Amino acid sequence: MSRIQSTLSALQARNRKALIPYVTAGFPFADITPELMHGMVEAGADIIELGVPFSDPMADGPVIQKAGDRALALGIGTAQVLAMVREFRQRNSTTPVVLMGYANPVERYDLVHGSNAFIRDAAAAGVDGVLVVDYPPEECEDFAAQLKSHGLDLIFLLAPTSTDERMQQVARVASGYVYYVSLKGVTGAGTLDTGAVEAMLPRIRRHVSVPVGVGFGIRDAATARAIGRVADAVVIGSKIIQLIENQPRGQVVAAAAAFLREIRAALDA
């Protein structure tokens, strides 16, 4: 059982919902990410999604696009992201870390370092799962098998527009959890309709046996609590990026942690 699966199973056994914050690696300061990851765990995070900066992130809205651009300008690439995970693992061997990004950085890393080098080096660094936004499930069986052989989970997005056939394709290769994009559009767009999410989750669960996390549009404790009543995990990204983007370096971790403590308390209430 992977570290993601054991973490989510333990939470389900305690009837507790997972809190999964997303931050872009190397944002807002190149060297702050491991410290920020530890701060988020201390505030109640169960799994951390770490965004790999990319110049053309088509699923992300302006907030995360801007964070990615800033991280790229600071020289953050895939190798630097893996180094951040290695540093985090020096003090934390239990909290799962998921890399979220796009095919181009994965394939470029392999081109430079050798075939399947990304999976090998991610596993060695202490990564637990990978979400590659533009890898379709019908073309991922070899990638999923390689990840599985290194103990990594492959996580997929589902959307309000996903068909039953698409859900069945995802179910064949997904592990760890699936990430339900609760809004049509990009990250941080629109207002979340909790009733629509509640109506969609039983349909997803008819096809997918792994836990279901919900993200895109969760920006406060009340919404997180509403989603936590029906989902297995709550994923929050854009709001955290907004909270930390203009903080002085010494206040970044505290700003993110204060927000996550509110979310944690709402999920546990």
mmCIF file of N, CA, C and O in Angstrom, residues 20-89:
data_model
loop_
_atom_site.group_PDB
_atom_site.id
_atom_site.type_symbol
_atom_site.label_atom_id
_atom_site.label_comp_id
_atom_site.label_asym_id
_atom_site.label_seq_id
_atom_site.Cartn_x
_atom_site.Cartn_y
_atom_site.Cartn_z
ATOM 1 N N ILE A 20 -5.882 18.740 1.494
ATOM 2 C CA ILE A 20 -4.781 18.688 0.529
ATOM 3 C C ILE A 20 -4.526 20.091 -0.003
ATOM 4 O O ILE A 20 -5.228 20.549 -0.922
ATOM 5 N N PRO A 21 -3.561 20.822 0.549
ATOM 6 C CA PRO A 21 -3.203 22.121 -0.016
ATOM 7 C C PRO A 21 -2.281 21.960 -1.219
ATOM 8 O O PRO A 21 -1.462 21.045 -1.276
ATOM 9 N N TYR A 22 -2.442 22.889 -2.163
ATOM 10 C CA TYR A 22 -1.567 22.959 -3.348
ATOM 11 C C TYR A 22 -0.755 24.244 -3.254
ATOM 12 O O TYR A 22 -1.295 25.317 -2.951
ATOM 13 N N VAL A 23 0.529 24.138 -3.516
ATOM 14 C CA VAL A 23 1.359 25.338 -3.699
ATOM 15 C C VAL A 23 2.281 25.100 -4.892
ATOM 16 O O VAL A 23 2.663 23.967 -5.184
ATOM 17 N N THR A 24 2.600 26.167 -5.585
ATOM 18 C CA THR A 24 3.561 26.087 -6.677
ATOM 19 C C THR A 24 4.962 26.041 -6.100
ATOM 20 O O THR A 24 5.327 26.889 -5.279
ATOM 21 N N ALA A 25 5.737 25.060 -6.498
ATOM 22 C CA ALA A 25 7.111 24.934 -5.987
ATOM 23 C C ALA A 25 7.930 26.165 -6.353
ATOM 24 O O ALA A 25 7.885 26.643 -7.479
ATOM 25 N N GLY A 26 8.658 26.686 -5.362
ATOM 26 C CA GLY A 26 9.514 27.838 -5.619
ATOM 27 C C GLY A 26 8.806 29.169 -5.608
ATOM 28 O O GLY A 26 9.370 30.182 -6.027
ATOM 29 N N PHE A 27 7.573 29.195 -5.101
ATOM 30 C CA PHE A 27 6.787 30.433 -5.029
ATOM 31 C C PHE A 27 6.408 30.693 -3.582
ATOM 32 O O PHE A 27 6.009 29.751 -2.883
ATOM 33 N N PRO A 28 6.469 31.904 -3.107
ATOM 34 C CA PRO A 28 6.902 33.130 -3.791
ATOM 35 C C PRO A 28 8.404 33.374 -3.705
ATOM 36 O O PRO A 28 8.875 34.369 -4.257
ATOM 37 N N PHE A 29 9.119 32.487 -3.023
ATOM 38 C CA PHE A 29 10.580 32.611 -2.934
ATOM 39 C C PHE A 29 11.188 31.253 -3.274
ATOM 40 O O PHE A 29 10.647 30.203 -2.909
ATOM 41 N N ALA A 30 12.309 31.272 -3.952
ATOM 42 C CA ALA A 30 12.870 30.044 -4.505
ATOM 43 C C ALA A 30 13.191 29.013 -3.435
ATOM 44 O O ALA A 30 13.106 27.813 -3.673
ATOM 45 N N ASP A 31 13.570 29.470 -2.248
ATOM 46 C CA ASP A 31 14.052 28.529 -1.236
ATOM 47 C C ASP A 31 13.044 28.256 -0.118
ATOM 48 O O ASP A 31 13.382 27.637 0.886
ATOM 49 N N ILE A 32 11.792 28.694 -0.280
ATOM 50 C CA ILE A 32 10.871 28.630 0.855
ATOM 51 C C ILE A 32 10.019 27.360 0.874
ATOM 52 O O ILE A 32 9.399 27.029 1.890
ATOM 53 N N THR A 33 9.961 26.619 -0.211
ATOM 54 C CA THR A 33 8.965 25.550 -0.323
ATOM 55 C C THR A 33 9.066 24.472 0.762
ATOM 56 O O THR A 33 8.043 24.105 1.359
ATOM 57 N N PRO A 34 10.241 23.897 1.057
ATOM 58 C CA PRO A 34 10.264 22.875 2.119
ATOM 59 C C PRO A 34 9.748 23.411 3.469
ATOM 60 O O PRO A 34 8.984 22.734 4.160
ATOM 61 N N GLU A 35 10.156 24.640 3.810
ATOM 62 C CA GLU A 35 9.685 25.249 5.054
ATOM 63 C C GLU A 35 8.166 25.438 5.019
ATOM 64 O O GLU A 35 7.462 25.185 6.015
ATOM 65 N N LEU A 36 7.650 25.854 3.876
ATOM 66 C CA LEU A 36 6.202 26.043 3.719
ATOM 67 C C LEU A 36 5.472 24.704 3.824
ATOM 68 O O LEU A 36 4.400 24.615 4.447
ATOM 69 N N MET A 37 6.030 23.660 3.248
ATOM 70 C CA MET A 37 5.413 22.327 3.340
ATOM 71 C C MET A 37 5.319 21.877 4.795
ATOM 72 O O MET A 37 4.284 21.364 5.242
ATOM 73 N N HIS A 38 6.388 22.057 5.554
ATOM 74 C CA HIS A 38 6.344 21.679 6.976
ATOM 75 C C HIS A 38 5.290 22.493 7.728
ATOM 76 O O HIS A 38 4.554 21.961 8.574
ATOM 77 N N GLY A 39 5.210 23.776 7.417
ATOM 78 C CA GLY A 39 4.216 24.624 8.079
ATOM 79 C C GLY A 39 2.793 24.187 7.774
ATOM 80 O O GLY A 39 1.913 24.212 8.647
ATOM 81 N N MET A 40 2.556 23.767 6.547
ATOM 82 C CA MET A 40 1.207 23.330 6.173
ATOM 83 C C MET A 40 0.857 22.009 6.860
ATOM 84 O O MET A 40 -0.286 21.803 7.272
ATOM 85 N N VAL A 41 1.834 21.123 7.002
ATOM 86 C CA VAL A 41 1.577 19.866 7.726
ATOM 87 C C VAL A 41 1.237 20.158 9.184
ATOM 88 O O VAL A 41 0.287 19.604 9.751
ATOM 89 N N GLU A 42 2.010 21.057 9.799
ATOM 90 C CA GLU A 42 1.737 21.396 11.207
ATOM 91 C C GLU A 42 0.355 22.046 11.365
ATOM 92 O O GLU A 42 -0.269 21.935 12.423
ATOM 93 N N ALA A 43 -0.149 22.680 10.306
ATOM 94 C CA ALA A 43 -1.472 23.322 10.355
ATOM 95 C C ALA A 43 -2.611 22.361 10.040
ATOM 96 O O ALA A 43 -3.775 22.753 10.099
ATOM 97 N N GLY A 44 -2.282 21.117 9.661
ATOM 98 C CA GLY A 44 -3.346 20.140 9.452
ATOM 99 C C GLY A 44 -3.424 19.516 8.083
ATOM 100 O O GLY A 44 -4.352 18.738 7.824
ATOM 101 N N ALA A 45 -2.470 19.812 7.203
ATOM 102 C CA ALA A 45 -2.479 19.201 5.877
ATOM 103 C C ALA A 45 -2.172 17.710 5.987
ATOM 104 O O ALA A 45 -1.294 17.297 6.746
ATOM 105 N N ASP A 46 -2.898 16.913 5.191
ATOM 106 C CA ASP A 46 -2.678 15.458 5.193
ATOM 107 C C ASP A 46 -1.836 15.003 4.007
ATOM 108 O O ASP A 46 -1.103 14.017 4.099
ATOM 109 N N ILE A 47 -2.000 15.657 2.881
ATOM 110 C CA ILE A 47 -1.244 15.386 1.657
ATOM 111 C C ILE A 47 -0.898 16.745 1.063
ATOM 112 O O ILE A 47 -1.688 17.687 1.177
ATOM 113 N N ILE A 48 0.263 16.858 0.437
ATOM 114 C CA ILE A 48 0.634 18.126 -0.189
ATOM 115 C C ILE A 48 0.754 17.930 -1.693
ATOM 116 O O ILE A 48 1.435 17.006 -2.153
ATOM 117 N N GLU A 49 0.054 18.789 -2.451
ATOM 118 C CA GLU A 49 0.240 18.832 -3.895
ATOM 119 C C GLU A 49 1.224 19.953 -4.206
ATOM 120 O O GLU A 49 1.014 21.098 -3.800
ATOM 121 N N LEU A 50 2.274 19.592 -4.912
ATOM 122 C CA LEU A 50 3.324 20.543 -5.243
ATOM 123 C C LEU A 50 3.315 20.767 -6.753
ATOM 124 O O LEU A 50 3.519 19.828 -7.532
ATOM 125 N N GLY A 51 3.033 21.996 -7.152
ATOM 126 C CA GLY A 51 2.965 22.313 -8.567
ATOM 127 C C GLY A 51 4.343 22.459 -9.183
ATOM 128 O O GLY A 51 5.200 23.159 -8.648
ATOM 129 N N VAL A 52 4.566 21.788 -10.301
ATOM 130 C CA VAL A 52 5.817 21.915 -11.045
ATOM 131 C C VAL A 52 5.645 23.062 -12.033
ATOM 132 O O VAL A 52 4.792 22.990 -12.922
ATOM 133 N N PRO A 53 6.404 24.147 -11.898
ATOM 134 C CA PRO A 53 6.204 25.300 -12.777
ATOM 135 C C PRO A 53 6.330 24.931 -14.249
ATOM 136 O O PRO A 53 7.213 24.163 -14.635
ATOM 137 N N PHE A 54 5.422 25.504 -15.054
ATOM 138 C CA PHE A 54 5.407 25.242 -16.495
ATOM 139 C C PHE A 54 4.903 26.497 -17.187
ATOM 140 O O PHE A 54 4.018 27.187 -16.667
ATOM 141 N N SER A 55 5.450 26.776 -18.357
ATOM 142 C CA SER A 55 5.152 28.037 -19.050
ATOM 143 C C SER A 55 3.788 28.065 -19.725
ATOM 144 O O SER A 55 3.308 29.134 -20.093
ATOM 145 N N ASP A 56 3.121 26.903 -19.895
ATOM 146 C CA ASP A 56 1.829 26.885 -20.606
ATOM 147 C C ASP A 56 0.818 26.017 -19.860
ATOM 148 O O ASP A 56 0.351 25.002 -20.382
ATOM 149 N N PRO A 57 0.469 26.407 -18.630
ATOM 150 C CA PRO A 57 -0.401 25.564 -17.798
ATOM 151 C C PRO A 57 -1.875 25.780 -18.139
ATOM 152 O O PRO A 57 -2.575 26.559 -17.500
ATOM 153 N N MET A 58 -2.394 25.040 -19.126
ATOM 154 C CA MET A 58 -3.707 25.351 -19.687
ATOM 155 C C MET A 58 -4.867 25.119 -18.720
ATOM 156 O O MET A 58 -5.935 25.683 -18.909
ATOM 157 N N ALA A 59 -4.679 24.317 -17.663
ATOM 158 C CA ALA A 59 -5.777 24.068 -16.727
ATOM 159 C C ALA A 59 -5.789 25.073 -15.577
ATOM 160 O O ALA A 59 -6.707 25.052 -14.767
ATOM 161 N N ASP A 60 -4.765 25.914 -15.506
ATOM 162 C CA ASP A 60 -4.651 26.820 -14.371
ATOM 163 C C ASP A 60 -5.108 28.221 -14.732
ATOM 164 O O ASP A 60 -4.874 28.709 -15.842
ATOM 165 N N GLY A 61 -5.734 28.880 -13.760
ATOM 166 C CA GLY A 61 -6.179 30.246 -13.924
ATOM 167 C C GLY A 61 -5.052 31.234 -13.705
ATOM 168 O O GLY A 61 -3.909 30.856 -13.442
ATOM 169 N N PRO A 62 -5.383 32.535 -13.768
ATOM 170 C CA PRO A 62 -4.343 33.573 -13.696
ATOM 171 C C PRO A 62 -3.509 33.523 -12.416
ATOM 172 O O PRO A 62 -2.310 33.816 -12.454
ATOM 173 N N VAL A 63 -4.115 33.152 -11.292
ATOM 174 C CA VAL A 63 -3.377 33.157 -10.020
ATOM 175 C C VAL A 63 -2.235 32.150 -10.048
ATOM 176 O O VAL A 63 -1.075 32.476 -9.729
ATOM 177 N N ILE A 64 -2.535 30.929 -10.442
ATOM 178 C CA ILE A 64 -1.484 29.898 -10.452
ATOM 179 C C ILE A 64 -0.561 30.080 -11.655
ATOM 180 O O ILE A 64 0.639 29.787 -11.574
ATOM 181 N N GLN A 65 -1.083 30.594 -12.762
ATOM 182 C CA GLN A 65 -0.198 30.915 -13.895
ATOM 183 C C GLN A 65 0.873 31.920 -13.470
ATOM 184 O O GLN A 65 2.051 31.770 -13.784
ATOM 185 N N LYS A 66 0.439 32.945 -12.748
ATOM 186 C CA LYS A 66 1.372 33.991 -12.306
ATOM 187 C C LYS A 66 2.407 33.403 -11.338
ATOM 188 O O LYS A 66 3.597 33.736 -11.409
ATOM 189 N N ALA A 67 1.942 32.505 -10.451
ATOM 190 C CA ALA A 67 2.879 31.865 -9.516
ATOM 191 C C ALA A 67 3.896 31.022 -10.275
ATOM 192 O O ALA A 67 5.094 31.033 -9.950
ATOM 193 N N GLY A 68 3.425 30.295 -11.300
ATOM 194 C CA GLY A 68 4.345 29.489 -12.089
ATOM 195 C C GLY A 68 5.360 30.341 -12.832
ATOM 196 O O GLY A 68 6.553 30.011 -12.878
ATOM 197 N N ASP A 69 4.896 31.453 -13.387
ATOM 198 C CA ASP A 69 5.814 32.352 -14.107
ATOM 199 C C ASP A 69 6.891 32.894 -13.164
ATOM 200 O O ASP A 69 8.069 32.977 -13.534
ATOM 201 N N ARG A 70 6.460 33.241 -11.954
ATOM 202 C CA ARG A 70 7.423 33.803 -10.994
ATOM 203 C C ARG A 70 8.447 32.734 -10.584
ATOM 204 O O ARG A 70 9.641 33.013 -10.469
ATOM 205 N N ALA A 71 7.978 31.511 -10.378
ATOM 206 C CA ALA A 71 8.895 30.427 -10.008
ATOM 207 C C ALA A 71 9.865 30.122 -11.147
ATOM 208 O O ALA A 71 11.069 29.905 -10.915
ATOM 209 N N LEU A 72 9.370 30.130 -12.377
ATOM 210 C CA LEU A 72 10.257 29.893 -13.517
ATOM 211 C C LEU A 72 11.318 30.992 -13.601
ATOM 212 O O LEU A 72 12.493 30.717 -13.881
ATOM 213 N N ALA A 73 10.901 32.239 -13.341
ATOM 214 C CA ALA A 73 11.850 33.345 -13.381
ATOM 215 C C ALA A 73 12.920 33.212 -12.296
ATOM 216 O O ALA A 73 14.035 33.725 -12.445
ATOM 217 N N LEU A 74 12.568 32.508 -11.222
ATOM 218 C CA LEU A 74 13.533 32.268 -10.140
ATOM 219 C C LEU A 74 14.394 31.041 -10.408
ATOM 220 O O LEU A 74 15.193 30.638 -9.568
ATOM 221 N N GLY A 75 14.194 30.411 -11.579
ATOM 222 C CA GLY A 75 15.046 29.284 -11.958
ATOM 223 C C GLY A 75 14.577 27.929 -11.478
ATOM 224 O O GLY A 75 15.367 26.985 -11.401
ATOM 225 N N ILE A 76 13.282 27.820 -11.164
ATOM 226 C CA ILE A 76 12.757 26.559 -10.634
ATOM 227 C C ILE A 76 12.297 25.656 -11.774
ATOM 228 O O ILE A 76 11.354 25.988 -12.502
ATOM 229 N N GLY A 77 12.941 24.537 -11.920
ATOM 230 C CA GLY A 77 12.547 23.517 -12.883
ATOM 231 C C GLY A 77 12.301 22.198 -12.160
ATOM 232 O O GLY A 77 12.288 22.134 -10.919
ATOM 233 N N THR A 78 12.108 21.144 -12.920
ATOM 234 C CA THR A 78 11.772 19.855 -12.314
ATOM 235 C C THR A 78 12.863 19.363 -11.366
ATOM 236 O O THR A 78 12.567 18.823 -10.287
ATOM 237 N N ALA A 79 14.116 19.518 -11.731
ATOM 238 C CA ALA A 79 15.208 19.062 -10.860
ATOM 239 C C ALA A 79 15.177 19.793 -9.522
ATOM 240 O O ALA A 79 15.398 19.178 -8.462
ATOM 241 N N GLN A 80 14.891 21.094 -9.568
ATOM 242 C CA GLN A 80 14.832 21.865 -8.314
ATOM 243 C C GLN A 80 13.629 21.426 -7.474
ATOM 244 O O GLN A 80 13.704 21.396 -6.239
ATOM 245 N N VAL A 81 12.510 21.088 -8.124
ATOM 246 C CA VAL A 81 11.336 20.622 -7.376
ATOM 247 C C VAL A 81 11.656 19.307 -6.652
ATOM 248 O O VAL A 81 11.312 19.120 -5.478
ATOM 249 N N LEU A 82 12.332 18.401 -7.342
ATOM 250 C CA LEU A 82 12.700 17.131 -6.695
ATOM 251 C C LEU A 82 13.652 17.382 -5.517
ATOM 252 O O LEU A 82 13.556 16.709 -4.483
ATOM 253 N N ALA A 83 14.539 18.354 -5.658
ATOM 254 C CA ALA A 83 15.446 18.685 -4.542
ATOM 255 C C ALA A 83 14.658 19.213 -3.343
ATOM 256 O O ALA A 83 15.004 18.924 -2.183
ATOM 257 N N MET A 84 13.581 19.963 -3.607
ATOM 258 C CA MET A 84 12.732 20.460 -2.507
ATOM 259 C C MET A 84 12.068 19.298 -1.773
ATOM 260 O O MET A 84 11.958 19.311 -0.543
ATOM 261 N N VAL A 85 11.614 18.303 -2.517
ATOM 262 C CA VAL A 85 10.985 17.142 -1.875
ATOM 263 C C VAL A 85 12.026 16.386 -1.039
ATOM 264 O O VAL A 85 11.736 15.957 0.084
ATOM 265 N N ARG A 86 13.224 16.232 -1.586
ATOM 266 C CA ARG A 86 14.280 15.557 -0.803
ATOM 267 C C ARG A 86 14.542 16.304 0.500
ATOM 268 O O ARG A 86 14.703 15.681 1.559
ATOM 269 N N GLU A 87 14.594 17.621 0.448
ATOM 270 C CA GLU A 87 14.823 18.406 1.666
ATOM 271 C C GLU A 87 13.670 18.227 2.650
ATOM 272 O O GLU A 87 13.888 18.054 3.859
ATOM 273 N N PHE A 88 12.419 18.241 2.139
ATOM 274 C CA PHE A 88 11.248 18.027 3.004
ATOM 275 C C PHE A 88 11.323 16.662 3.682
ATOM 276 O O PHE A 88 11.018 16.523 4.868
ATOM 277 N N ARG A 89 11.746 15.649 2.952
ATOM 278 C CA ARG A 89 11.811 14.282 3.487
ATOM 279 C C ARG A 89 12.862 14.117 4.593
ATOM 280 O O ARG A 89 12.807 13.143 5.354
#
